[in-house]
Coordinates of C-alpha atoms in Angstrom, one line a residue:
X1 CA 0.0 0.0 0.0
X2 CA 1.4 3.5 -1.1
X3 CA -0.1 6.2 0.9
X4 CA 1.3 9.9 -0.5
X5 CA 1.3 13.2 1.5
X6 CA 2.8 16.6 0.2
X7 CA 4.3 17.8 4.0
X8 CA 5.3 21.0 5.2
X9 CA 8.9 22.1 6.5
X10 CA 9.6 21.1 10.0
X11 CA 7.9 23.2 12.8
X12 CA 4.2 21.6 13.4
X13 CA 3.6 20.6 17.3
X14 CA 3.0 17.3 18.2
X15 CA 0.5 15.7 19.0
X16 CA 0.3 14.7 22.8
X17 CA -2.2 12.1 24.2
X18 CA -2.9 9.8 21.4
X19 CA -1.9 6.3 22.4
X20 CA -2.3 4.8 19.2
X21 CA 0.0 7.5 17.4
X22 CA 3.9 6.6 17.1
X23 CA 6.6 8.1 19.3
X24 CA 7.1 11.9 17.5
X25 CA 10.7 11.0 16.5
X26 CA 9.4 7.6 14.3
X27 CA 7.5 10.5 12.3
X28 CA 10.5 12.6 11.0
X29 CA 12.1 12.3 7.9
X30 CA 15.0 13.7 6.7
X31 CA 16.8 14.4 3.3
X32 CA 19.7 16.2 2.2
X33 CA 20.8 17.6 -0.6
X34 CA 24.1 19.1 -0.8
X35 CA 24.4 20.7 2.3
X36 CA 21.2 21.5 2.8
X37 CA 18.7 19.3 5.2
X38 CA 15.2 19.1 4.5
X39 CA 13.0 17.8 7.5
X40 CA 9.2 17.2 7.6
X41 CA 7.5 16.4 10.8
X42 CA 4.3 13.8 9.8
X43 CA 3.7 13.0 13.5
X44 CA 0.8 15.9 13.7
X45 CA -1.0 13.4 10.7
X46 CA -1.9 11.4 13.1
X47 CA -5.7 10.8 14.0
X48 CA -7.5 9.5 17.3
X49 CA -9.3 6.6 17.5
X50 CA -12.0 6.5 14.9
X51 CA -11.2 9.7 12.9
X52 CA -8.2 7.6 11.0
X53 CA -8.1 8.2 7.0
X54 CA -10.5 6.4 5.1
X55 CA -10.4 5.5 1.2
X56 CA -13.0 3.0 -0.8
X57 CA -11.9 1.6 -4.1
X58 CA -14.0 1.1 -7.2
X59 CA -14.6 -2.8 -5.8
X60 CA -16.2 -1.6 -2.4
X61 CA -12.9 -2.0 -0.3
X62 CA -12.4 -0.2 2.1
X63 CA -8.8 0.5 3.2
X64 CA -8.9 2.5 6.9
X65 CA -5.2 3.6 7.6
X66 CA -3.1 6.2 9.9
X67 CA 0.1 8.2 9.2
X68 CA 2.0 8.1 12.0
X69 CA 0.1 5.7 14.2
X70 CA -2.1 2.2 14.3
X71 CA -5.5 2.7 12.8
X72 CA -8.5 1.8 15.2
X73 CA -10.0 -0.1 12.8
X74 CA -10.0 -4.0 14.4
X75 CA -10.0 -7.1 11.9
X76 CA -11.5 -10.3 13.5
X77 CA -13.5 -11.9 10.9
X78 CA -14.2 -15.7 11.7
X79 CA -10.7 -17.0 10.6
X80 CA -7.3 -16.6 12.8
X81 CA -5.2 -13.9 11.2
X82 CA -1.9 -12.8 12.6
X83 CA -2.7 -9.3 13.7
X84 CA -6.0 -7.9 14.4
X85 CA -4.8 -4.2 14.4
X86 CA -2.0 -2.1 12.4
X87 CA -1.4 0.5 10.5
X88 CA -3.9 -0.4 7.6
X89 CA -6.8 -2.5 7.7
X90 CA -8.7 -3.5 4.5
X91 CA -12.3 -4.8 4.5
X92 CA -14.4 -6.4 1.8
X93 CA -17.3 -7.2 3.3
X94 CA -20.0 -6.3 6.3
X95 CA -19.7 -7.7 9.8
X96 CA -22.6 -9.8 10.7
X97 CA -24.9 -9.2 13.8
X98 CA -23.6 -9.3 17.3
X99 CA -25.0 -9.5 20.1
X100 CA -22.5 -11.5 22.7
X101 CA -18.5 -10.9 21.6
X102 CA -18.1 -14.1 24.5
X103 CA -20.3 -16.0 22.2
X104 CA -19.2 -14.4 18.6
X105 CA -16.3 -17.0 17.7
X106 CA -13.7 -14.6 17.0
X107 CA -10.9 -12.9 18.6
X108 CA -9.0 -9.8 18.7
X109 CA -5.6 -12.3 18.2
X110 CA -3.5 -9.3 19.1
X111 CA -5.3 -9.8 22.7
X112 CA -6.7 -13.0 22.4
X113 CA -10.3 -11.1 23.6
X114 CA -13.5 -12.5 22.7
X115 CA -15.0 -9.2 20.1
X116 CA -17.7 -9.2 17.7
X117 CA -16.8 -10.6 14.3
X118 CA -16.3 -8.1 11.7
X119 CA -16.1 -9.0 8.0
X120 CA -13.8 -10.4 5.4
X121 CA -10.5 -8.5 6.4
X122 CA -6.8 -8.3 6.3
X123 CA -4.4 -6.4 8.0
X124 CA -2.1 -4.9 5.5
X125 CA 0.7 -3.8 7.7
X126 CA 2.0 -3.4 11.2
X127 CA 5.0 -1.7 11.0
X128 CA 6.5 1.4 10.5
X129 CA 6.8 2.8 7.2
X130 CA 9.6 3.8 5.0
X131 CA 9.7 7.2 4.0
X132 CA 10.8 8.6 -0.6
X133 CA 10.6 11.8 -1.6
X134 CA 7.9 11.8 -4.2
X135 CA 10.1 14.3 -6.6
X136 CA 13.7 14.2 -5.3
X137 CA 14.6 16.8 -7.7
X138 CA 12.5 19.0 -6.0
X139 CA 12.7 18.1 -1.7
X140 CA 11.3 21.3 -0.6
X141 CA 7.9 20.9 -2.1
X142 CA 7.8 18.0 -4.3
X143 CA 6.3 15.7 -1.2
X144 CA 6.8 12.6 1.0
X145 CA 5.4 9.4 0.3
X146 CA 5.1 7.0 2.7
X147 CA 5.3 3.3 1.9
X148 CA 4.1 0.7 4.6
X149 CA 5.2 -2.7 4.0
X150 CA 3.1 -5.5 3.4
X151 CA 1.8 -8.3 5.5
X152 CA 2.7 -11.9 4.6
X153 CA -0.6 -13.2 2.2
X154 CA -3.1 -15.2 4.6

């Protein structure tokens, strides 16, 4: 998954409080040219639980990711998985009712907690991600993209 972001210079605060969001120095990148050093500070990207970025494709996927941080987003759909949270969570299809998470048949397999299931899901990446310049002829304004790599296939 490729997720691109033109970023201002360094300077932003940081954003305090968030659990889910990455320690600020995981969220700095820096680039030189010459000997000048360009620095963008993504860690003010980060979003709280449920206001994460959202994107659906033309097949009705929906991809709910963070910059900077895990997304809330859980994947527990009625299958074991190897993470039920990361940074980016794709889902395919609807959860089914719930009433009783003890009685639901799936797990959150990061906590091994009972939780509602949720539908057809993957977790598309756990770790922190690498950071390109989008233009690296032009470093000042040309962007940061940030790449998070993959999960192994289920």
């Amino acid at each position: 998954m490729r997720v691109a972001f033109a970023a201002a210079a360094l300077g932003a605060a940081s954003v305090a409080g968030q659990a889910q969001c990455f320690e600020p120095y995981q969220c700095v990148f820096h680039h030189n040219v010459g000997s000048t050093e360009y620095s963008w500070d993504l860690h003010t990207l980060c979003r709280g639980p449920g206001s994460e970025y959202s994107y659906v494709d033309s097949q009705n996927h929906t991809y709910s990711f963070n910059v900077c941080g895990n997304t809330s987003t859980i994947c527990a759909p009625n299958y074991p998985l190897y993470d039920s949270h990361g940074v980016a969570v794709q889902t395919w299809t609807s959860a089914p009712a719930c009433s009783n998470p003890a009685t639901s048949g799936c797990f959150d397999w990061d906590t091994n907690t009972p939780v509602c299931c949720t539908g057809a899901c993957a977790v598309l990446g756990t770790e922190f991600f690498q950071f390109q310049l989008i233009n690296p002829s032009n470093p000042l304004t040309g962007g940061v993209q940030l790449v998070h790599v993959g999960m192994p296939p289920e």
